[in-house]
PDB file of N, CA and C in Angstrom:
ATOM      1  N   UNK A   1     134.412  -0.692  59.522  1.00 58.00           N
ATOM      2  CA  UNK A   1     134.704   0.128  60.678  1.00 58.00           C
ATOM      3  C   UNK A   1     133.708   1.282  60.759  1.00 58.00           C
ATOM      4  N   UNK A   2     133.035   1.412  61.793  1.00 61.00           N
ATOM      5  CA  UNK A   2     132.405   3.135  62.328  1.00 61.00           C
ATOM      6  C   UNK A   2     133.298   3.686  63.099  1.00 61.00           C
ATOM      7  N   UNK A   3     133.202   4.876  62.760  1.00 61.00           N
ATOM      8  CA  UNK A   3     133.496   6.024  63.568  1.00 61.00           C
ATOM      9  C   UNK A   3     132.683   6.380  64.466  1.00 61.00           C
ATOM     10  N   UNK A   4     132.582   6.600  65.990  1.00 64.00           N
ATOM     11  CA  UNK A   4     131.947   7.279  66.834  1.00 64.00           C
ATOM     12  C   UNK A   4     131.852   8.611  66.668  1.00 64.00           C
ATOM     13  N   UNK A   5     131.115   9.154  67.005  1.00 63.00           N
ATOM     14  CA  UNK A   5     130.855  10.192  67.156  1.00 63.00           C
ATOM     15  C   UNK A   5     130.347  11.242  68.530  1.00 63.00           C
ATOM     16  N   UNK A   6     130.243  12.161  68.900  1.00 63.00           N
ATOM     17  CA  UNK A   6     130.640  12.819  70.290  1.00 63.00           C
ATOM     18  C   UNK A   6     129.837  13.363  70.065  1.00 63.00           C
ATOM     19  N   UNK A   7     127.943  13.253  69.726  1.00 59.00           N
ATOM     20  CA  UNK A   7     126.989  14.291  69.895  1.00 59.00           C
ATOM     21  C   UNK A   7     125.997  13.596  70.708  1.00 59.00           C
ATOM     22  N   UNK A   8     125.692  14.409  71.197  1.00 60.00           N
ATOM     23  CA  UNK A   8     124.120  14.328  72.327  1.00 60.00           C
ATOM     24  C   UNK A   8     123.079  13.692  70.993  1.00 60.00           C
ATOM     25  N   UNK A   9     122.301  13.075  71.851  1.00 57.00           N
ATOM     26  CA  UNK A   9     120.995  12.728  71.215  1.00 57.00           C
ATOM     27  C   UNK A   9     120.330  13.733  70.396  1.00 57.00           C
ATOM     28  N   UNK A  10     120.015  15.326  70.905  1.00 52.00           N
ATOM     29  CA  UNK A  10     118.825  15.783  70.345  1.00 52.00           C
ATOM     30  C   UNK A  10     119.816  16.716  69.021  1.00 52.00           C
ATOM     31  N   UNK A  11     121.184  17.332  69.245  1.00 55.00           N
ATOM     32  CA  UNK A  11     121.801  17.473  68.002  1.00 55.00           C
ATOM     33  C   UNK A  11     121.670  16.481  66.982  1.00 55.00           C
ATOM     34  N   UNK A  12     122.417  15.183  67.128  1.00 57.00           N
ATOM     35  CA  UNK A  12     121.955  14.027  66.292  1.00 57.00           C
ATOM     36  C   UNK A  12     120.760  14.125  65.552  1.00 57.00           C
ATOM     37  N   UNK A  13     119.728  13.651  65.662  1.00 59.00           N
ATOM     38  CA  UNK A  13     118.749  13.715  65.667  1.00 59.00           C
ATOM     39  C   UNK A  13     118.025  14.950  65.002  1.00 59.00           C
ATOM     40  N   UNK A  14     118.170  16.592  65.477  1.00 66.00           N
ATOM     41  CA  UNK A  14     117.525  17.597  65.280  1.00 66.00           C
ATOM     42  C   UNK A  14     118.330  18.178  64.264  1.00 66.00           C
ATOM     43  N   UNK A  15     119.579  18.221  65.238  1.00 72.00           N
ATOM     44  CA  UNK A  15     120.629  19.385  64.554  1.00 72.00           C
ATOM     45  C   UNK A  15     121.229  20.420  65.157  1.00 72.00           C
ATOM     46  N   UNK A  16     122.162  21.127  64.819  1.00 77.00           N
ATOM     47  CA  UNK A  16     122.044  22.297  65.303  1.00 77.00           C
ATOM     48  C   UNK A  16     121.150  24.064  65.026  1.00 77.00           C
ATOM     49  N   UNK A  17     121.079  23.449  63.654  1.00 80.00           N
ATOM     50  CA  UNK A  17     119.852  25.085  63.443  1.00 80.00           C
ATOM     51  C   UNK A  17     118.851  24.847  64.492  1.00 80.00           C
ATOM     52  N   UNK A  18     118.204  23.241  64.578  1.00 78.00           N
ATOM     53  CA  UNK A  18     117.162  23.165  65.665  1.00 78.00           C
ATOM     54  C   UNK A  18     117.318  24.083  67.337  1.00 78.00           C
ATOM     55  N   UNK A  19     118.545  23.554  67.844  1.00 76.00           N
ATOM     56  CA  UNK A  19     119.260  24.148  68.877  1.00 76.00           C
ATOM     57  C   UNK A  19     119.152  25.626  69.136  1.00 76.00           C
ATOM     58  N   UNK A  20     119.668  26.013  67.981  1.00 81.00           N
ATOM     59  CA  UNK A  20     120.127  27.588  67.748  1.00 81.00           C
ATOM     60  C   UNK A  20     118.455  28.228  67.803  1.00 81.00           C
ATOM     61  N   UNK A  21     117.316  28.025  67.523  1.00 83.00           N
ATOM     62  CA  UNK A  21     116.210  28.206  66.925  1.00 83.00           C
ATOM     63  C   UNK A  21     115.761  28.041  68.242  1.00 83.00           C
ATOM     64  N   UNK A  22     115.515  27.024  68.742  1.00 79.00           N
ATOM     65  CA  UNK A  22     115.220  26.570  70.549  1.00 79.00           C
ATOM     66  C   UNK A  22     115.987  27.705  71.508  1.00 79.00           C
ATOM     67  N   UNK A  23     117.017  28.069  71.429  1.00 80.00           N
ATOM     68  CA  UNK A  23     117.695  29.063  72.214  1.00 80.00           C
ATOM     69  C   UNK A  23     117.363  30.666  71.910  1.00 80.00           C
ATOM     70  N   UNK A  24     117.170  30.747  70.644  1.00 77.00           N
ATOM     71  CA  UNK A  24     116.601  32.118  70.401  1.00 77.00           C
ATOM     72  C   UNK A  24     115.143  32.629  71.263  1.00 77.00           C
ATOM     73  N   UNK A  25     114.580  31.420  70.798  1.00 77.00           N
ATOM     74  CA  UNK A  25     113.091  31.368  71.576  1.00 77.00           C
ATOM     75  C   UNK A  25     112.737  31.904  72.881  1.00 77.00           C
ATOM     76  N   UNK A  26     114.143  30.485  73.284  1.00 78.00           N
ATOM     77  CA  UNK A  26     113.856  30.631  74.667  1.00 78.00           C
ATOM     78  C   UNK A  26     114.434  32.112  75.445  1.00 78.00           C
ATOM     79  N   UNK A  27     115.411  33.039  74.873  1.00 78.00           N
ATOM     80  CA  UNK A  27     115.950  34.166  75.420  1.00 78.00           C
ATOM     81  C   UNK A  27     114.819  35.077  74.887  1.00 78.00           C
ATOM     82  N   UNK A  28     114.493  35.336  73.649  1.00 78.00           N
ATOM     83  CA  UNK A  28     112.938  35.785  73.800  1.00 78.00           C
ATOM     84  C   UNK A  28     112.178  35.959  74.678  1.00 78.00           C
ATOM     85  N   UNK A  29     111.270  34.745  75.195  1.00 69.00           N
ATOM     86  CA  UNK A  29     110.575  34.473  75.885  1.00 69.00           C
ATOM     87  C   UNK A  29     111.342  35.255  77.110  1.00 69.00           C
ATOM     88  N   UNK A  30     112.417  35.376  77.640  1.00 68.00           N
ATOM     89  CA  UNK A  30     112.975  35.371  78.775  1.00 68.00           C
ATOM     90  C   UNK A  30     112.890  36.649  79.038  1.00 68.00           C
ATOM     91  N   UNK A  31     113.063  37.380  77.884  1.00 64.00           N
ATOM     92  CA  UNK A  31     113.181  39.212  77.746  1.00 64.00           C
ATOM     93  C   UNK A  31     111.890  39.305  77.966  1.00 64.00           C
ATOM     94  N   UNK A  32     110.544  38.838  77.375  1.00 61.00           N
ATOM     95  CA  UNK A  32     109.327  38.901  77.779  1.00 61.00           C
ATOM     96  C   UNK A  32     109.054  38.943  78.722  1.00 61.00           C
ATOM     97  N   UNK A  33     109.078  37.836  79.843  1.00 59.00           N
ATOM     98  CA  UNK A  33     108.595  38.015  80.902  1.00 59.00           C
ATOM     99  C   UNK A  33     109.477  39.006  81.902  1.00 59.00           C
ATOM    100  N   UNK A  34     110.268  39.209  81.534  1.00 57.00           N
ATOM    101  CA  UNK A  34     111.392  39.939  82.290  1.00 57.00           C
ATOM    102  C   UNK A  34     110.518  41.379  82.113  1.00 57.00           C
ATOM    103  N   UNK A  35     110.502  42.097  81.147  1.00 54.00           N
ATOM    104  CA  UNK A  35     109.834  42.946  80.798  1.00 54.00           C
ATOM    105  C   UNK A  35     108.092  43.181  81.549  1.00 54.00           C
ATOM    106  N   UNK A  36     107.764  42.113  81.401  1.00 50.00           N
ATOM    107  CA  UNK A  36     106.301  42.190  81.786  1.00 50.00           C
ATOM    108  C   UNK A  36     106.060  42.419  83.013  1.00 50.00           C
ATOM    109  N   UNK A  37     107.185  41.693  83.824  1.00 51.00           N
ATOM    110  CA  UNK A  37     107.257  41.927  85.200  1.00 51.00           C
ATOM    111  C   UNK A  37     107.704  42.916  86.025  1.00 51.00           C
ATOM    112  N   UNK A  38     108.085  44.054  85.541  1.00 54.00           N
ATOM    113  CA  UNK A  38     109.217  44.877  85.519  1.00 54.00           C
ATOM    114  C   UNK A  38     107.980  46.118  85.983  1.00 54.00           C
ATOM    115  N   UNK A  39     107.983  46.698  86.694  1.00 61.00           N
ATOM    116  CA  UNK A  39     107.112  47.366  87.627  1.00 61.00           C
ATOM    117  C   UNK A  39     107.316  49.228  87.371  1.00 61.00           C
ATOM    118  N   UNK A  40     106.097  49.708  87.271  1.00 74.00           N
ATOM    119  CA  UNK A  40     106.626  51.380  87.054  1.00 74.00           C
ATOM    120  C   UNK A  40     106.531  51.732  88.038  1.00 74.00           C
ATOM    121  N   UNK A  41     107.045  52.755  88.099  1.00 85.00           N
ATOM    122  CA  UNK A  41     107.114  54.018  89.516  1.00 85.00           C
ATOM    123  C   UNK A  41     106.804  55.279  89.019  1.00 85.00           C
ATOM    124  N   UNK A  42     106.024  55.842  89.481  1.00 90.00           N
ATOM    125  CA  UNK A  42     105.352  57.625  89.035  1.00 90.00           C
ATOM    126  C   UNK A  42     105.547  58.347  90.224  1.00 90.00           C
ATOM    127  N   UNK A  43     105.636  59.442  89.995  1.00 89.00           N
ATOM    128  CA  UNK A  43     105.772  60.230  91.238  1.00 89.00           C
ATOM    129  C   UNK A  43     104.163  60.828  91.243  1.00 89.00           C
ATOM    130  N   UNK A  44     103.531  60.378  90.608  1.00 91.00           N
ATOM    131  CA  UNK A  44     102.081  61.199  91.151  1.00 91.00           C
ATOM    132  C   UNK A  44     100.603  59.960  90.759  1.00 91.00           C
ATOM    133  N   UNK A  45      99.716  60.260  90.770  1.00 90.00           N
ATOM    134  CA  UNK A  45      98.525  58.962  90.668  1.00 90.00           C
ATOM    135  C   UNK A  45      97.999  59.632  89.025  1.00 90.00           C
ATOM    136  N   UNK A  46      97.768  60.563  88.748  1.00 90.00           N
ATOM    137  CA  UNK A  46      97.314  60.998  87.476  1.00 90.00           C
ATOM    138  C   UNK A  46      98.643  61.028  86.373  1.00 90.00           C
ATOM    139  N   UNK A  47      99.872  60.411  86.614  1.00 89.00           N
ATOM    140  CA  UNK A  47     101.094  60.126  85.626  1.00 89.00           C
ATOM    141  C   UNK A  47     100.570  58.649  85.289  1.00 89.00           C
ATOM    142  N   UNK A  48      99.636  58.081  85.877  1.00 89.00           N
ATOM    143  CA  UNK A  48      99.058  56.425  85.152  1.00 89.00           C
ATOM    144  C   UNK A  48      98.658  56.846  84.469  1.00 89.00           C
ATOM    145  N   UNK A  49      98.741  56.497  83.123  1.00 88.00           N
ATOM    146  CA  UNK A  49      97.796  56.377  81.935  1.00 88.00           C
ATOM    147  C   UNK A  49      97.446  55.273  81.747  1.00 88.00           C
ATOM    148  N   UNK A  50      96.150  54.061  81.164  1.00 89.00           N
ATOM    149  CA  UNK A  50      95.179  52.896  80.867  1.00 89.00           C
ATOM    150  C   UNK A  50      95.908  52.196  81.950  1.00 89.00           C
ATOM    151  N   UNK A  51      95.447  52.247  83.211  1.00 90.00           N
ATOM    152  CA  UNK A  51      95.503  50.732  84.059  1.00 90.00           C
ATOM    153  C   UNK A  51      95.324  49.757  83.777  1.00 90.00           C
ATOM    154  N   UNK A  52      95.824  48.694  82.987  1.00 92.00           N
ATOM    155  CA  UNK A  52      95.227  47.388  82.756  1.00 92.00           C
ATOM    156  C   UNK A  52      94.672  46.544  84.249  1.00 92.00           C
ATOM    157  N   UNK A  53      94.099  45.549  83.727  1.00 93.00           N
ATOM    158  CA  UNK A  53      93.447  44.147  85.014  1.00 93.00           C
ATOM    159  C   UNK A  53      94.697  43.678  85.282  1.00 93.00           C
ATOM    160  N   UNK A  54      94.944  43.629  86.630  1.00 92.00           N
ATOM    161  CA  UNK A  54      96.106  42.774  87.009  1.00 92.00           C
ATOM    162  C   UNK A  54      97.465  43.802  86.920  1.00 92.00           C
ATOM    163  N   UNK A  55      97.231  44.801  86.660  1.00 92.00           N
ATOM    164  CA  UNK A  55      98.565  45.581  87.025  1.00 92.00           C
ATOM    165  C   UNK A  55      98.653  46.568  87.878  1.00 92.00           C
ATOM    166  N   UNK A  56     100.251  46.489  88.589  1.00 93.00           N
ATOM    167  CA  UNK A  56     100.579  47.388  89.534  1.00 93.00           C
ATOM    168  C   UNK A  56     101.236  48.099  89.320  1.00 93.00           C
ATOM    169  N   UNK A  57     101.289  49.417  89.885  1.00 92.00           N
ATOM    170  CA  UNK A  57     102.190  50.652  89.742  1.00 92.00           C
ATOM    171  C   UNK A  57     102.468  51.257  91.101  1.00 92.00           C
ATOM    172  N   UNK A  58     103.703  51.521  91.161  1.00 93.00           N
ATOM    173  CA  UNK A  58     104.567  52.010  92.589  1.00 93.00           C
ATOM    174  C   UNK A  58     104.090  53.658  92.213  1.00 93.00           C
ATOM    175  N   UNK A  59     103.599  54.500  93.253  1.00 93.00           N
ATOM    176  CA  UNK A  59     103.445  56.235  93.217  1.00 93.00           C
ATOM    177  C   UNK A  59     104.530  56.104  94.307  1.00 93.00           C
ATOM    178  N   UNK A  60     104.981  57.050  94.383  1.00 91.00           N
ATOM    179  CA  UNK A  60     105.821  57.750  95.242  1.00 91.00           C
ATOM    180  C   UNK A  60     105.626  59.255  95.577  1.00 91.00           C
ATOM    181  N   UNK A  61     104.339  59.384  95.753  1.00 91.00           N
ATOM    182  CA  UNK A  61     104.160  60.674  95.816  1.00 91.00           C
ATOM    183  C   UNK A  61     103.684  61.216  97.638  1.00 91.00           C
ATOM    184  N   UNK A  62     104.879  60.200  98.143  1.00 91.00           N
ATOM    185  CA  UNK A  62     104.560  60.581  99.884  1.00 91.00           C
ATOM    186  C   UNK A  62     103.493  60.617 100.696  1.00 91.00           C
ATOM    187  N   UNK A  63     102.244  59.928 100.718  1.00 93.00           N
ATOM    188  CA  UNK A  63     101.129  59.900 101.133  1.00 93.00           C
ATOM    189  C   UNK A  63     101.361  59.101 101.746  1.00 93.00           C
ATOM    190  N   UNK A  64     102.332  57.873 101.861  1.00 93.00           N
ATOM    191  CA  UNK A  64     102.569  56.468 102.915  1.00 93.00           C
ATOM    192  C   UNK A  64     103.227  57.103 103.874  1.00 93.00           C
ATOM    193  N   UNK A  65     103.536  56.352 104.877  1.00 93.00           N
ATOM    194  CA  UNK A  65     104.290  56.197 106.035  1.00 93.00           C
ATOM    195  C   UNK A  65     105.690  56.212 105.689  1.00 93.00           C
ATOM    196  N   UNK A  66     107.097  56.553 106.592  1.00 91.00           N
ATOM    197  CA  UNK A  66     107.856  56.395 106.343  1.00 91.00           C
ATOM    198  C   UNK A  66     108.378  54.438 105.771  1.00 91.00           C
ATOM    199  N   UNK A  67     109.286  54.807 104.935  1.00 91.00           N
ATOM    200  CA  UNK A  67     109.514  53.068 104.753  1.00 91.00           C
ATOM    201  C   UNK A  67     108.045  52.517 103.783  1.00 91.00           C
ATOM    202  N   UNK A  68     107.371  53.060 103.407  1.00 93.00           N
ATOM    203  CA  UNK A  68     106.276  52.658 102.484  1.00 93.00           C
ATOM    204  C   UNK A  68     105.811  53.081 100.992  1.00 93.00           C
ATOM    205  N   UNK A  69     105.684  52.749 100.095  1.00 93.00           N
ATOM    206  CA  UNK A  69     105.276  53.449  98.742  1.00 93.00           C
ATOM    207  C   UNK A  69     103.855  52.636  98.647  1.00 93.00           C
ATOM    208  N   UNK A  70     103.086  53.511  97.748  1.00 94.00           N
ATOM    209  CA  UNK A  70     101.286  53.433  97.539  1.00 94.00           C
ATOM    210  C   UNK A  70     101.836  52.582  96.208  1.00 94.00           C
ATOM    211  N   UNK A  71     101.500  51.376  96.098  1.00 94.00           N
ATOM    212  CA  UNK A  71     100.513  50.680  94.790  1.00 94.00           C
ATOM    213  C   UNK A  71      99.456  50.818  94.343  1.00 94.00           C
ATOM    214  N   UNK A  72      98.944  51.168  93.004  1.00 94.00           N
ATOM    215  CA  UNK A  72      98.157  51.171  92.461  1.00 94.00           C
ATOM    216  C   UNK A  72      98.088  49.764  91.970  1.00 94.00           C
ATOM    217  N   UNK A  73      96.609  49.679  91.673  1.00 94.00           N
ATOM    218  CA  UNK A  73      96.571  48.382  91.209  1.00 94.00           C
ATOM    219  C   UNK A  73      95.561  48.058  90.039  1.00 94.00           C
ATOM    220  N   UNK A  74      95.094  47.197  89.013  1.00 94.00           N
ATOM    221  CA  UNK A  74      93.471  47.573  88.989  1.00 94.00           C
ATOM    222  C   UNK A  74      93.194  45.809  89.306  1.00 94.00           C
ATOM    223  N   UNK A  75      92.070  46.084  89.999  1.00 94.00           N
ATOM    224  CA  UNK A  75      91.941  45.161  90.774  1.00 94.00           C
ATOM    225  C   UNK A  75      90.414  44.380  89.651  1.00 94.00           C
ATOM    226  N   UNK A  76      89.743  45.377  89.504  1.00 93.00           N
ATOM    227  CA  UNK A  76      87.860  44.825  88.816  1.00 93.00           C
ATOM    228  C   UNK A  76      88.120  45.062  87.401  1.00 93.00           C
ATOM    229  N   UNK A  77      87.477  44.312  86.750  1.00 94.00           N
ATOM    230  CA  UNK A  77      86.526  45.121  85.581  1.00 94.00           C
ATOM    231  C   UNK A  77      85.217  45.060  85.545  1.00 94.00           C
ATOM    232  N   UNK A  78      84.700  46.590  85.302  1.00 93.00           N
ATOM    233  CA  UNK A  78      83.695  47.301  85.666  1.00 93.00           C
ATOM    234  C   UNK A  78      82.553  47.423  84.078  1.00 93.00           C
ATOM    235  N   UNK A  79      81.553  47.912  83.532  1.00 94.00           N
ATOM    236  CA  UNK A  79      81.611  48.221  82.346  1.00 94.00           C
ATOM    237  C   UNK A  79      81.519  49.617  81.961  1.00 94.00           C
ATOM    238  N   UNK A  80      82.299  50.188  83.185  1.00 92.00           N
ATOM    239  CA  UNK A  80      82.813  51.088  82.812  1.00 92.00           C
ATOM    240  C   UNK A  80      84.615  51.165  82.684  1.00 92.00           C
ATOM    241  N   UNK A  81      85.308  50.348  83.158  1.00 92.00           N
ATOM    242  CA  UNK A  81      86.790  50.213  83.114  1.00 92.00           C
ATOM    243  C   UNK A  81      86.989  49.603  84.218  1.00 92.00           C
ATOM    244  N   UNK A  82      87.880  49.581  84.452  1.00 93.00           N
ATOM    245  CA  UNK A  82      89.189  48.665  85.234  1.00 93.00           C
ATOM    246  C   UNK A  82      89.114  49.526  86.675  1.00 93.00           C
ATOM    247  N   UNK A  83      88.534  49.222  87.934  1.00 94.00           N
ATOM    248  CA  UNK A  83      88.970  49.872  89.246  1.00 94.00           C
ATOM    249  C   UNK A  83      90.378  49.829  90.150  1.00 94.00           C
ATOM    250  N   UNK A  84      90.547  50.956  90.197  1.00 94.00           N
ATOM    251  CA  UNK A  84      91.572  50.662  91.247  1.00 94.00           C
ATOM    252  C   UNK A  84      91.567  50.755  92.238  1.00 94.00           C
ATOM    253  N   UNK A  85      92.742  49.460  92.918  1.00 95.00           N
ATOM    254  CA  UNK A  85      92.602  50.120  94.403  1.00 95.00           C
ATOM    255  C   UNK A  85      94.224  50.107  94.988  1.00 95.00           C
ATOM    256  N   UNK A  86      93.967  50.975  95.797  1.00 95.00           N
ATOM    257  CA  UNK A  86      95.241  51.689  96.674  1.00 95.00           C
ATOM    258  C   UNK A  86      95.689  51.265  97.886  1.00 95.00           C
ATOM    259  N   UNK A  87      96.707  50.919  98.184  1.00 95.00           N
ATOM    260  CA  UNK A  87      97.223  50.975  99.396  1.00 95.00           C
ATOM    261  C   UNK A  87      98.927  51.122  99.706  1.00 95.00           C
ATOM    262  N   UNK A  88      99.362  51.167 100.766  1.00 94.00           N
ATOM    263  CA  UNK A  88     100.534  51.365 101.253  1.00 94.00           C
ATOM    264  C   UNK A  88     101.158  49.840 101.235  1.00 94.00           C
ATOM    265  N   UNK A  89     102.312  49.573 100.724  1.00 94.00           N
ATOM    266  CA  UNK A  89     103.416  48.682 100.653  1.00 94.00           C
ATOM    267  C   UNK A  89     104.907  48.884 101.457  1.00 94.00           C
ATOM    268  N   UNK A  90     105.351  48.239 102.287  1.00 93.00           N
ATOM    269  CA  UNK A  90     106.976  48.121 102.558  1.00 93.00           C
ATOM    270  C   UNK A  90     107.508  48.381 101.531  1.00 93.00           C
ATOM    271  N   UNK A  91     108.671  49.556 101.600  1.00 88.00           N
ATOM    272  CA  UNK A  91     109.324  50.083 100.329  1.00 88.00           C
ATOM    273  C   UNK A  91     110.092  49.046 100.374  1.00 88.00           C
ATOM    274  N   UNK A  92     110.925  48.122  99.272  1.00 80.00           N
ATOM    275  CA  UNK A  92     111.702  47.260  98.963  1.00 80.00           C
ATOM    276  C   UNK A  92     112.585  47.538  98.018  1.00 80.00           C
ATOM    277  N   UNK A  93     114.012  47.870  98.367  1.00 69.00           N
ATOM    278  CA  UNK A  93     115.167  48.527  98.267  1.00 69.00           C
ATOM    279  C   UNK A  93     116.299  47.624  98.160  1.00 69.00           C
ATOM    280  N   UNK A  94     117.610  48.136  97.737  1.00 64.00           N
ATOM    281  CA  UNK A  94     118.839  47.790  97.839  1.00 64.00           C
ATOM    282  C   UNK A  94     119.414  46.946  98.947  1.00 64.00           C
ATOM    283  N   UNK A  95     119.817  46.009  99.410  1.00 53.00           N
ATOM    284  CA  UNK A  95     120.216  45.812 100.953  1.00 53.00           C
ATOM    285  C   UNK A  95     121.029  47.037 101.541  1.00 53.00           C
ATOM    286  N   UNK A  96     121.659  47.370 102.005  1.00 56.00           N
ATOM    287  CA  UNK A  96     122.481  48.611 102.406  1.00 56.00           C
ATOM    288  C   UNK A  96     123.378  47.819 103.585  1.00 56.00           C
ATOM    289  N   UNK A  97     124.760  47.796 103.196  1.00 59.00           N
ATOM    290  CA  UNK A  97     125.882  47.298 104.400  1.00 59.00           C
ATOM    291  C   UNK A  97     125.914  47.627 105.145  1.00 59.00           C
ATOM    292  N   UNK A  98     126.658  47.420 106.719  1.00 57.00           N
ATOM    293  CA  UNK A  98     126.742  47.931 107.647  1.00 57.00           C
ATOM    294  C   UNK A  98     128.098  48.240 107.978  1.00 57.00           C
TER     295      UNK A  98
END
């Protein structure tokens, strides 16, 4: 006589430390990009400190239009550093009910 048994293929097979080890990873990873993506806001352009390539920063220091905040960005690398460039963005907010 066998007994059946009630496990998925990759428990079988792996295990569960495997599982547990695969899930750690993956919430890791998840906090990472979560983090990476996660955008600053300064109230002034000289509160940036090292602009990296490829990153943006929200100023709020009222120079846009109503309904708009300035991104910083750095857009080049130079061999002298990283350029930025500026412009006005649609502020993107809370929904607000009616």
């Amino acid at each position: 006589m066998t007994a059946e048994r009630n496990v998925s293929f990759a428990m079988g097979s792996h295990g569960i430390r495997a599982a547990q080890k695969a899930l750690c990873f993956l919430a890791t990873f998840g906090l990472l990009v979560a983090a990476t993506q996660a955008q600053a806001t300064v109230g002034r352009e000289q509160d940036i400190v090292n602009l990296r390539l490829g990153q943006r920063v929200k100023v709020d220091d009222g120079t846009c239009a109503a309904g708009q905040i300035k991104e910083v960005s750095g857009t080049k690398m130079t061999a002298t550093g990283v350029v930025w460039a500026r412009k006005c963005i649609p502020r993107v907010g809370p929904k607000q009910s009616r």
